[in-house]
Amino acid sequence: MEISIREGGPDDIPVILGLFDGAVEWLVAQGRTGQWGSEPWSRNPRAVAMVERYVGQGTAFLAEYDGVPAGTLTLTDGPGPGIPPAEEPERYVHLLASDRRFKGHGIGAALLARAADETRRSGISLLRVDCYAGGDGKLVRYYESNGFTHTETFVGTGDWPGQVLEQRL
């Protein structure tokens, strides 16, 4: 059994949305709706537009585990709305999600490592991401365990608690 990562594109948007639908379903089952809400992303016009925008602006990556879509990440040249860009060239991680059936197989870590490799390959030494900082703080700790350090906190739409993290490469 092995993880392979390939570049994706607009044709992969339904797969990406499906991965997020599964992640939302898993979070809802745990009573954790603060991060991504309680409705499937594929039925949320704002979420669909966001995925289309990031995939169009950047490079989507899809992780497959023995040929089955298991995770996704999109890498762009900067943050989304509401986050100031860095004062130097950067790459920015968006839309990281994995299929919970593959929990413990390192899907997210493999995607983040690929993002770091792509960033280094482009001659850039700063990789950033922002994430949900509410609840038990588990997501922030996940990124820290993958080599990121937290920088600034922010409050997004609807009092959504966020954290920006960075990794120097």
Short mmCIF file of N, CA and C in Angstrom, two decimals:
data_model
loop_
_atom_site.label_atom_id
_atom_site.label_comp_id
_atom_site.label_asym_id
_atom_site.label_seq_id
_atom_site.Cartn_x
_atom_site.Cartn_y
_atom_site.Cartn_z
N MET A 1 0.85 -1.18 0.00
CA MET A 1 0.00 0.00 0.00
C MET A 1 0.89 1.24 0.00
N GLU A 2 0.60 2.16 -0.91
CA GLU A 2 1.45 3.32 -0.97
C GLU A 2 0.67 4.56 -1.35
N ILE A 3 1.23 5.71 -0.92
CA ILE A 3 0.65 7.02 -1.21
C ILE A 3 1.34 7.55 -2.45
N SER A 4 0.55 8.01 -3.40
CA SER A 4 1.12 8.75 -4.54
C SER A 4 0.43 10.11 -4.57
N ILE A 5 1.16 11.10 -5.01
CA ILE A 5 0.62 12.46 -5.08
C ILE A 5 0.79 12.94 -6.51
N ARG A 6 -0.30 13.46 -7.05
CA ARG A 6 -0.28 13.97 -8.42
C ARG A 6 -0.84 15.39 -8.44
N GLU A 7 -0.44 16.14 -9.45
CA GLU A 7 -1.04 17.45 -9.65
C GLU A 7 -2.45 17.27 -10.16
N GLY A 8 -3.31 18.14 -9.69
CA GLY A 8 -4.70 18.12 -10.12
C GLY A 8 -5.03 19.41 -10.86
N GLY A 9 -6.29 19.55 -11.18
CA GLY A 9 -6.76 20.74 -11.87
C GLY A 9 -8.26 20.85 -11.78
N PRO A 10 -8.84 21.72 -12.59
CA PRO A 10 -10.28 21.95 -12.54
C PRO A 10 -11.13 20.68 -12.65
N ASP A 11 -10.67 19.70 -13.41
CA ASP A 11 -11.43 18.45 -13.55
C ASP A 11 -11.51 17.68 -12.23
N ASP A 12 -10.63 18.01 -11.29
CA ASP A 12 -10.62 17.32 -9.99
C ASP A 12 -11.48 18.00 -8.94
N ILE A 13 -12.10 19.11 -9.26
CA ILE A 13 -12.91 19.84 -8.28
C ILE A 13 -13.99 18.95 -7.66
N PRO A 14 -14.71 18.10 -8.41
CA PRO A 14 -15.68 17.22 -7.75
C PRO A 14 -15.03 16.28 -6.72
N VAL A 15 -13.84 15.78 -7.00
CA VAL A 15 -13.14 14.91 -6.06
C VAL A 15 -12.76 15.70 -4.80
N ILE A 16 -12.24 16.92 -5.01
CA ILE A 16 -11.86 17.78 -3.88
C ILE A 16 -13.07 18.08 -3.02
N LEU A 17 -14.17 18.44 -3.64
CA LEU A 17 -15.40 18.72 -2.88
C LEU A 17 -15.87 17.47 -2.14
N GLY A 18 -15.74 16.31 -2.76
CA GLY A 18 -16.12 15.05 -2.11
C GLY A 18 -15.29 14.79 -0.87
N LEU A 19 -13.98 15.11 -0.93
CA LEU A 19 -13.12 14.94 0.24
C LEU A 19 -13.56 15.87 1.36
N PHE A 20 -13.93 17.10 1.01
CA PHE A 20 -14.41 18.03 2.03
C PHE A 20 -15.78 17.61 2.57
N ASP A 21 -16.65 17.10 1.72
CA ASP A 21 -17.94 16.59 2.20
C ASP A 21 -17.73 15.51 3.26
N GLY A 22 -16.80 14.61 3.00
CA GLY A 22 -16.51 13.55 3.96
C GLY A 22 -15.93 14.09 5.25
N ALA A 23 -15.05 15.10 5.14
CA ALA A 23 -14.45 15.69 6.33
C ALA A 23 -15.51 16.40 7.17
N VAL A 24 -16.42 17.12 6.51
CA VAL A 24 -17.49 17.81 7.24
C VAL A 24 -18.39 16.78 7.94
N GLU A 25 -18.72 15.71 7.24
CA GLU A 25 -19.56 14.67 7.83
C GLU A 25 -18.89 14.10 9.09
N TRP A 26 -17.60 13.85 9.02
CA TRP A 26 -16.85 13.32 10.16
C TRP A 26 -16.84 14.32 11.32
N LEU A 27 -16.61 15.61 11.02
CA LEU A 27 -16.60 16.63 12.07
C LEU A 27 -17.98 16.77 12.71
N VAL A 28 -19.01 16.77 11.90
CA VAL A 28 -20.38 16.88 12.42
C VAL A 28 -20.70 15.70 13.34
N ALA A 29 -20.28 14.51 12.97
CA ALA A 29 -20.53 13.31 13.79
C ALA A 29 -19.88 13.44 15.16
N GLN A 30 -18.84 14.26 15.25
CA GLN A 30 -18.16 14.49 16.52
C GLN A 30 -18.69 15.73 17.24
N GLY A 31 -19.69 16.39 16.66
CA GLY A 31 -20.22 17.60 17.25
C GLY A 31 -19.31 18.80 17.06
N ARG A 32 -18.44 18.75 16.06
CA ARG A 32 -17.46 19.81 15.82
C ARG A 32 -17.81 20.55 14.53
N THR A 33 -18.74 21.48 14.63
CA THR A 33 -19.20 22.19 13.44
C THR A 33 -18.55 23.57 13.27
N GLY A 34 -17.74 24.00 14.22
CA GLY A 34 -17.15 25.33 14.17
C GLY A 34 -16.17 25.54 13.03
N GLN A 35 -15.48 24.48 12.62
CA GLN A 35 -14.43 24.62 11.61
C GLN A 35 -15.00 24.85 10.22
N TRP A 36 -15.82 23.94 9.73
CA TRP A 36 -16.30 24.01 8.36
C TRP A 36 -17.82 23.94 8.25
N GLY A 37 -18.51 24.13 9.36
CA GLY A 37 -19.96 24.11 9.31
C GLY A 37 -20.53 22.71 9.34
N SER A 38 -21.80 22.60 8.98
CA SER A 38 -22.47 21.30 9.08
C SER A 38 -23.05 20.81 7.76
N GLU A 39 -22.91 21.61 6.71
CA GLU A 39 -23.47 21.22 5.41
C GLU A 39 -22.36 20.77 4.46
N PRO A 40 -22.65 19.81 3.60
CA PRO A 40 -21.65 19.38 2.61
C PRO A 40 -21.17 20.56 1.76
N TRP A 41 -19.88 20.63 1.53
CA TRP A 41 -19.34 21.72 0.72
C TRP A 41 -19.88 21.68 -0.70
N SER A 42 -20.14 20.51 -1.22
CA SER A 42 -20.60 20.41 -2.60
C SER A 42 -21.97 21.05 -2.80
N ARG A 43 -22.70 21.28 -1.70
CA ARG A 43 -24.01 21.94 -1.79
C ARG A 43 -23.98 23.37 -1.28
N ASN A 44 -22.79 23.88 -0.98
CA ASN A 44 -22.63 25.23 -0.47
C ASN A 44 -21.99 26.09 -1.57
N PRO A 45 -22.75 26.99 -2.19
CA PRO A 45 -22.21 27.78 -3.31
C PRO A 45 -20.94 28.55 -2.94
N ARG A 46 -20.84 29.07 -1.72
CA ARG A 46 -19.63 29.81 -1.31
C ARG A 46 -18.42 28.88 -1.25
N ALA A 47 -18.61 27.68 -0.73
CA ALA A 47 -17.51 26.72 -0.63
C ALA A 47 -17.08 26.26 -2.03
N VAL A 48 -18.05 25.99 -2.89
CA VAL A 48 -17.73 25.58 -4.27
C VAL A 48 -16.93 26.68 -4.96
N ALA A 49 -17.37 27.94 -4.81
CA ALA A 49 -16.68 29.07 -5.44
C ALA A 49 -15.26 29.21 -4.89
N MET A 50 -15.08 28.99 -3.59
CA MET A 50 -13.76 29.08 -2.98
C MET A 50 -12.83 28.00 -3.55
N VAL A 51 -13.32 26.78 -3.63
CA VAL A 51 -12.50 25.69 -4.19
C VAL A 51 -12.14 26.01 -5.64
N GLU A 52 -13.11 26.45 -6.42
CA GLU A 52 -12.85 26.79 -7.82
C GLU A 52 -11.81 27.90 -7.92
N ARG A 53 -11.91 28.91 -7.04
CA ARG A 53 -10.97 30.04 -7.07
C ARG A 53 -9.55 29.57 -6.75
N TYR A 54 -9.38 28.81 -5.65
CA TYR A 54 -8.02 28.39 -5.27
C TYR A 54 -7.42 27.42 -6.29
N VAL A 55 -8.20 26.50 -6.79
CA VAL A 55 -7.68 25.56 -7.79
C VAL A 55 -7.31 26.33 -9.07
N GLY A 56 -8.10 27.36 -9.41
CA GLY A 56 -7.79 28.17 -10.59
C GLY A 56 -6.56 29.04 -10.41
N GLN A 57 -6.31 29.52 -9.18
CA GLN A 57 -5.17 30.40 -8.91
C GLN A 57 -3.88 29.64 -8.65
N GLY A 58 -3.99 28.42 -8.17
CA GLY A 58 -2.80 27.72 -7.72
C GLY A 58 -2.65 26.35 -8.36
N THR A 59 -1.99 25.49 -7.60
CA THR A 59 -1.79 24.11 -8.05
C THR A 59 -2.42 23.18 -7.02
N ALA A 60 -3.38 22.40 -7.47
CA ALA A 60 -4.01 21.41 -6.60
C ALA A 60 -3.18 20.14 -6.63
N PHE A 61 -3.10 19.49 -5.49
CA PHE A 61 -2.44 18.19 -5.40
C PHE A 61 -3.43 17.20 -4.82
N LEU A 62 -3.43 16.01 -5.37
CA LEU A 62 -4.30 14.95 -4.86
C LEU A 62 -3.44 13.77 -4.44
N ALA A 63 -3.66 13.34 -3.20
CA ALA A 63 -2.98 12.14 -2.71
C ALA A 63 -3.91 10.97 -2.96
N GLU A 64 -3.32 9.90 -3.44
CA GLU A 64 -4.10 8.67 -3.65
C GLU A 64 -3.42 7.55 -2.88
N TYR A 65 -4.23 6.74 -2.26
CA TYR A 65 -3.74 5.60 -1.51
C TYR A 65 -4.19 4.36 -2.27
N ASP A 66 -3.24 3.68 -2.88
CA ASP A 66 -3.56 2.56 -3.76
C ASP A 66 -4.60 2.94 -4.81
N GLY A 67 -4.44 4.14 -5.38
CA GLY A 67 -5.31 4.60 -6.45
C GLY A 67 -6.62 5.23 -6.02
N VAL A 68 -6.91 5.25 -4.71
CA VAL A 68 -8.16 5.83 -4.21
C VAL A 68 -7.87 7.25 -3.70
N PRO A 69 -8.65 8.27 -4.13
CA PRO A 69 -8.43 9.62 -3.62
C PRO A 69 -8.48 9.63 -2.09
N ALA A 70 -7.40 10.12 -1.48
CA ALA A 70 -7.30 10.07 -0.02
C ALA A 70 -7.06 11.43 0.61
N GLY A 71 -6.69 12.43 -0.18
CA GLY A 71 -6.44 13.75 0.38
C GLY A 71 -6.16 14.76 -0.70
N THR A 72 -6.20 16.03 -0.29
CA THR A 72 -5.98 17.11 -1.23
C THR A 72 -5.37 18.30 -0.52
N LEU A 73 -4.68 19.12 -1.30
CA LEU A 73 -4.08 20.37 -0.83
C LEU A 73 -3.91 21.23 -2.07
N THR A 74 -4.10 22.53 -1.93
CA THR A 74 -3.84 23.46 -3.03
C THR A 74 -2.81 24.47 -2.57
N LEU A 75 -1.85 24.73 -3.42
CA LEU A 75 -0.75 25.64 -3.13
C LEU A 75 -0.87 26.86 -4.04
N THR A 76 -0.86 28.07 -3.43
CA THR A 76 -0.94 29.30 -4.22
C THR A 76 0.22 30.23 -3.83
N ASP A 77 0.24 31.40 -4.46
CA ASP A 77 1.29 32.39 -4.19
C ASP A 77 0.99 33.29 -3.01
N GLY A 78 -0.15 33.12 -2.36
CA GLY A 78 -0.46 33.98 -1.22
C GLY A 78 -1.75 33.59 -0.54
N PRO A 79 -2.03 34.28 0.56
CA PRO A 79 -3.20 33.94 1.37
C PRO A 79 -4.51 34.37 0.70
N GLY A 80 -5.58 33.93 1.31
CA GLY A 80 -6.91 34.32 0.85
C GLY A 80 -7.32 35.65 1.45
N PRO A 81 -8.55 36.05 1.21
CA PRO A 81 -9.06 37.32 1.72
C PRO A 81 -8.95 37.39 3.24
N GLY A 82 -8.59 38.56 3.73
CA GLY A 82 -8.54 38.79 5.17
C GLY A 82 -7.20 38.50 5.83
N ILE A 83 -6.27 37.89 5.10
CA ILE A 83 -4.94 37.60 5.64
C ILE A 83 -3.95 38.44 4.84
N PRO A 84 -3.18 39.30 5.51
CA PRO A 84 -2.19 40.08 4.75
C PRO A 84 -1.10 39.18 4.16
N PRO A 85 -0.67 39.48 2.94
CA PRO A 85 0.43 38.70 2.37
C PRO A 85 1.72 38.96 3.14
N ALA A 86 2.65 38.05 3.03
CA ALA A 86 3.96 38.21 3.67
C ALA A 86 4.71 39.34 2.97
N GLU A 87 5.74 39.83 3.62
CA GLU A 87 6.55 40.89 3.04
C GLU A 87 7.70 40.33 2.21
N GLU A 88 7.55 39.09 1.77
CA GLU A 88 8.54 38.41 0.94
C GLU A 88 7.79 37.38 0.10
N PRO A 89 8.41 36.85 -0.93
CA PRO A 89 7.72 35.80 -1.70
C PRO A 89 7.34 34.62 -0.79
N GLU A 90 6.20 34.06 -1.03
CA GLU A 90 5.72 32.94 -0.22
C GLU A 90 4.89 32.00 -1.06
N ARG A 91 4.67 30.82 -0.53
CA ARG A 91 3.66 29.89 -1.03
C ARG A 91 2.70 29.68 0.14
N TYR A 92 1.44 29.44 -0.21
CA TYR A 92 0.40 29.36 0.81
C TYR A 92 -0.42 28.10 0.61
N VAL A 93 -0.61 27.36 1.68
CA VAL A 93 -1.40 26.13 1.65
C VAL A 93 -2.87 26.46 1.86
N HIS A 94 -3.70 25.93 0.98
CA HIS A 94 -5.16 26.06 1.11
C HIS A 94 -5.76 24.66 0.94
N LEU A 95 -6.95 24.51 1.45
CA LEU A 95 -7.79 23.34 1.14
C LEU A 95 -7.14 21.99 1.45
N LEU A 96 -6.52 21.89 2.61
CA LEU A 96 -5.98 20.59 3.02
C LEU A 96 -7.08 19.78 3.67
N ALA A 97 -7.33 18.61 3.14
CA ALA A 97 -8.32 17.69 3.73
C ALA A 97 -7.92 16.27 3.35
N SER A 98 -8.29 15.34 4.23
CA SER A 98 -8.03 13.94 3.92
C SER A 98 -9.26 13.10 4.26
N ASP A 99 -9.34 11.99 3.61
CA ASP A 99 -10.42 11.03 3.84
C ASP A 99 -10.12 10.30 5.14
N ARG A 100 -11.05 10.35 6.08
CA ARG A 100 -10.82 9.77 7.40
C ARG A 100 -10.61 8.26 7.36
N ARG A 101 -11.01 7.61 6.27
CA ARG A 101 -10.75 6.17 6.15
C ARG A 101 -9.25 5.87 6.16
N PHE A 102 -8.45 6.88 5.83
CA PHE A 102 -7.01 6.70 5.75
C PHE A 102 -6.28 7.36 6.91
N LYS A 103 -7.01 7.64 7.98
CA LYS A 103 -6.40 8.25 9.18
C LYS A 103 -5.23 7.38 9.63
N GLY A 104 -4.13 8.07 9.96
CA GLY A 104 -2.97 7.36 10.45
C GLY A 104 -2.02 6.88 9.37
N HIS A 105 -2.36 7.12 8.10
CA HIS A 105 -1.50 6.70 7.00
C HIS A 105 -0.56 7.82 6.51
N GLY A 106 -0.63 8.99 7.13
CA GLY A 106 0.27 10.08 6.77
C GLY A 106 -0.10 10.84 5.52
N ILE A 107 -1.36 10.84 5.17
CA ILE A 107 -1.80 11.52 3.94
C ILE A 107 -1.54 13.03 4.04
N GLY A 108 -2.01 13.65 5.12
CA GLY A 108 -1.81 15.09 5.29
C GLY A 108 -0.34 15.46 5.35
N ALA A 109 0.44 14.68 6.09
CA ALA A 109 1.87 14.95 6.21
C ALA A 109 2.55 14.83 4.84
N ALA A 110 2.16 13.86 4.04
CA ALA A 110 2.73 13.69 2.70
C ALA A 110 2.39 14.89 1.81
N LEU A 111 1.17 15.37 1.90
CA LEU A 111 0.78 16.54 1.11
C LEU A 111 1.53 17.78 1.56
N LEU A 112 1.69 17.97 2.87
CA LEU A 112 2.44 19.13 3.37
C LEU A 112 3.91 19.04 2.97
N ALA A 113 4.48 17.84 2.99
CA ALA A 113 5.87 17.67 2.55
C ALA A 113 6.00 18.01 1.06
N ARG A 114 5.02 17.61 0.27
CA ARG A 114 5.04 17.95 -1.17
C ARG A 114 4.95 19.46 -1.36
N ALA A 115 4.10 20.13 -0.56
CA ALA A 115 4.00 21.60 -0.64
C ALA A 115 5.34 22.24 -0.30
N ALA A 116 6.02 21.73 0.72
CA ALA A 116 7.34 22.26 1.10
C ALA A 116 8.35 22.03 -0.02
N ASP A 117 8.34 20.84 -0.61
CA ASP A 117 9.25 20.54 -1.72
C ASP A 117 9.00 21.47 -2.91
N GLU A 118 7.73 21.67 -3.25
CA GLU A 118 7.39 22.55 -4.38
C GLU A 118 7.83 23.98 -4.09
N THR A 119 7.67 24.41 -2.84
CA THR A 119 8.06 25.77 -2.45
C THR A 119 9.57 25.93 -2.58
N ARG A 120 10.32 24.98 -2.04
CA ARG A 120 11.79 25.01 -2.15
C ARG A 120 12.23 25.01 -3.62
N ARG A 121 11.60 24.14 -4.41
CA ARG A 121 11.96 24.01 -5.82
C ARG A 121 11.75 25.32 -6.57
N SER A 122 10.80 26.13 -6.13
CA SER A 122 10.55 27.41 -6.80
C SER A 122 11.47 28.51 -6.27
N GLY A 123 12.38 28.15 -5.34
CA GLY A 123 13.33 29.13 -4.82
C GLY A 123 12.77 30.02 -3.73
N ILE A 124 11.67 29.61 -3.15
CA ILE A 124 11.01 30.39 -2.10
C ILE A 124 11.23 29.68 -0.77
N SER A 125 11.46 30.48 0.29
CA SER A 125 11.80 29.87 1.58
C SER A 125 10.71 30.03 2.64
N LEU A 126 9.54 30.54 2.27
CA LEU A 126 8.46 30.71 3.23
C LEU A 126 7.19 30.00 2.75
N LEU A 127 6.71 29.08 3.58
CA LEU A 127 5.45 28.38 3.33
C LEU A 127 4.53 28.72 4.49
N ARG A 128 3.33 29.20 4.16
CA ARG A 128 2.38 29.56 5.22
C ARG A 128 1.05 28.85 5.02
N VAL A 129 0.27 28.84 6.09
CA VAL A 129 -1.07 28.25 6.09
C VAL A 129 -1.87 28.95 7.18
N ASP A 130 -3.17 28.98 7.03
CA ASP A 130 -4.01 29.40 8.16
C ASP A 130 -5.03 28.31 8.41
N CYS A 131 -5.50 28.25 9.65
CA CYS A 131 -6.42 27.18 10.01
C CYS A 131 -7.34 27.61 11.15
N TYR A 132 -8.31 26.78 11.39
CA TYR A 132 -9.25 26.95 12.49
C TYR A 132 -8.48 26.77 13.79
N ALA A 133 -8.62 27.75 14.69
CA ALA A 133 -7.90 27.70 15.96
C ALA A 133 -8.84 27.49 17.14
N GLY A 134 -10.09 27.20 16.87
CA GLY A 134 -11.06 27.01 17.94
C GLY A 134 -11.07 25.59 18.46
N GLY A 135 -12.08 25.31 19.25
CA GLY A 135 -12.23 23.97 19.80
C GLY A 135 -11.06 23.63 20.70
N ASP A 136 -10.53 22.46 20.52
CA ASP A 136 -9.45 21.97 21.37
C ASP A 136 -8.05 22.35 20.86
N GLY A 137 -7.96 23.11 19.78
CA GLY A 137 -6.67 23.53 19.25
C GLY A 137 -5.89 22.43 18.55
N LYS A 138 -6.55 21.30 18.31
CA LYS A 138 -5.89 20.14 17.72
C LYS A 138 -5.32 20.43 16.33
N LEU A 139 -6.04 21.23 15.55
CA LEU A 139 -5.58 21.49 14.19
C LEU A 139 -4.29 22.32 14.19
N VAL A 140 -4.21 23.31 15.07
CA VAL A 140 -2.99 24.10 15.18
C VAL A 140 -1.83 23.18 15.58
N ARG A 141 -2.06 22.31 16.54
CA ARG A 141 -1.01 21.37 16.97
C ARG A 141 -0.62 20.43 15.83
N TYR A 142 -1.57 20.05 14.99
CA TYR A 142 -1.25 19.20 13.84
C TYR A 142 -0.23 19.89 12.93
N TYR A 143 -0.51 21.15 12.59
CA TYR A 143 0.43 21.88 11.73
C TYR A 143 1.78 22.04 12.42
N GLU A 144 1.79 22.32 13.71
CA GLU A 144 3.05 22.42 14.44
C GLU A 144 3.82 21.10 14.38
N SER A 145 3.12 19.99 14.47
CA SER A 145 3.79 18.69 14.40
C SER A 145 4.35 18.40 13.01
N ASN A 146 3.93 19.20 12.04
CA ASN A 146 4.44 19.06 10.67
C ASN A 146 5.41 20.19 10.31
N GLY A 147 6.01 20.81 11.33
CA GLY A 147 7.08 21.77 11.10
C GLY A 147 6.70 23.22 11.00
N PHE A 148 5.44 23.56 11.25
CA PHE A 148 5.00 24.95 11.19
C PHE A 148 5.06 25.57 12.59
N THR A 149 5.27 26.88 12.63
CA THR A 149 5.20 27.62 13.89
C THR A 149 4.11 28.67 13.76
N HIS A 150 3.40 28.90 14.86
CA HIS A 150 2.30 29.86 14.76
C HIS A 150 2.84 31.28 14.79
N THR A 151 2.18 32.12 14.01
CA THR A 151 2.54 33.54 13.95
C THR A 151 1.36 34.32 14.50
N GLU A 152 0.55 34.93 13.66
CA GLU A 152 -0.55 35.74 14.19
C GLU A 152 -1.88 34.99 14.22
N THR A 153 -2.70 35.39 15.17
CA THR A 153 -4.07 34.89 15.23
C THR A 153 -4.96 35.93 14.54
N PHE A 154 -6.15 35.50 14.16
CA PHE A 154 -7.10 36.41 13.54
C PHE A 154 -8.51 35.90 13.81
N VAL A 155 -9.47 36.77 13.54
CA VAL A 155 -10.88 36.39 13.67
C VAL A 155 -11.51 36.58 12.30
N GLY A 156 -12.02 35.47 11.75
CA GLY A 156 -12.65 35.50 10.44
C GLY A 156 -14.14 35.79 10.55
N THR A 157 -14.82 35.65 9.45
CA THR A 157 -16.25 35.89 9.36
C THR A 157 -17.00 35.10 10.43
N GLY A 158 -17.94 35.75 11.08
CA GLY A 158 -18.76 35.07 12.08
C GLY A 158 -17.98 34.69 13.33
N ASP A 159 -16.96 35.48 13.68
CA ASP A 159 -16.13 35.22 14.88
C ASP A 159 -15.38 33.90 14.80
N TRP A 160 -15.05 33.46 13.59
CA TRP A 160 -14.29 32.23 13.36
C TRP A 160 -12.86 32.44 13.83
N PRO A 161 -12.39 31.69 14.84
CA PRO A 161 -11.03 31.89 15.34
C PRO A 161 -9.99 31.23 14.42
N GLY A 162 -9.04 32.02 13.97
CA GLY A 162 -8.04 31.51 13.04
C GLY A 162 -6.62 31.70 13.52
N GLN A 163 -5.73 30.92 12.96
CA GLN A 163 -4.31 30.97 13.28
C GLN A 163 -3.51 30.87 11.98
N VAL A 164 -2.57 31.80 11.80
CA VAL A 164 -1.63 31.71 10.69
C VAL A 164 -0.37 31.03 11.21
N LEU A 165 0.14 30.09 10.42
CA LEU A 165 1.38 29.39 10.78
C LEU A 165 2.32 29.49 9.60
N GLU A 166 3.63 29.36 9.88
CA GLU A 166 4.61 29.42 8.81
C GLU A 166 5.68 28.36 9.02
N GLN A 167 6.33 28.06 7.91
CA GLN A 167 7.46 27.13 7.94
C GLN A 167 8.56 27.74 7.09
N ARG A 168 9.74 27.88 7.70
CA ARG A 168 10.92 28.37 6.97
C ARG A 168 11.61 27.18 6.33
N LEU A 169 11.88 27.29 5.05
CA LEU A 169 12.48 26.18 4.30
C LEU A 169 13.91 26.48 3.91
#
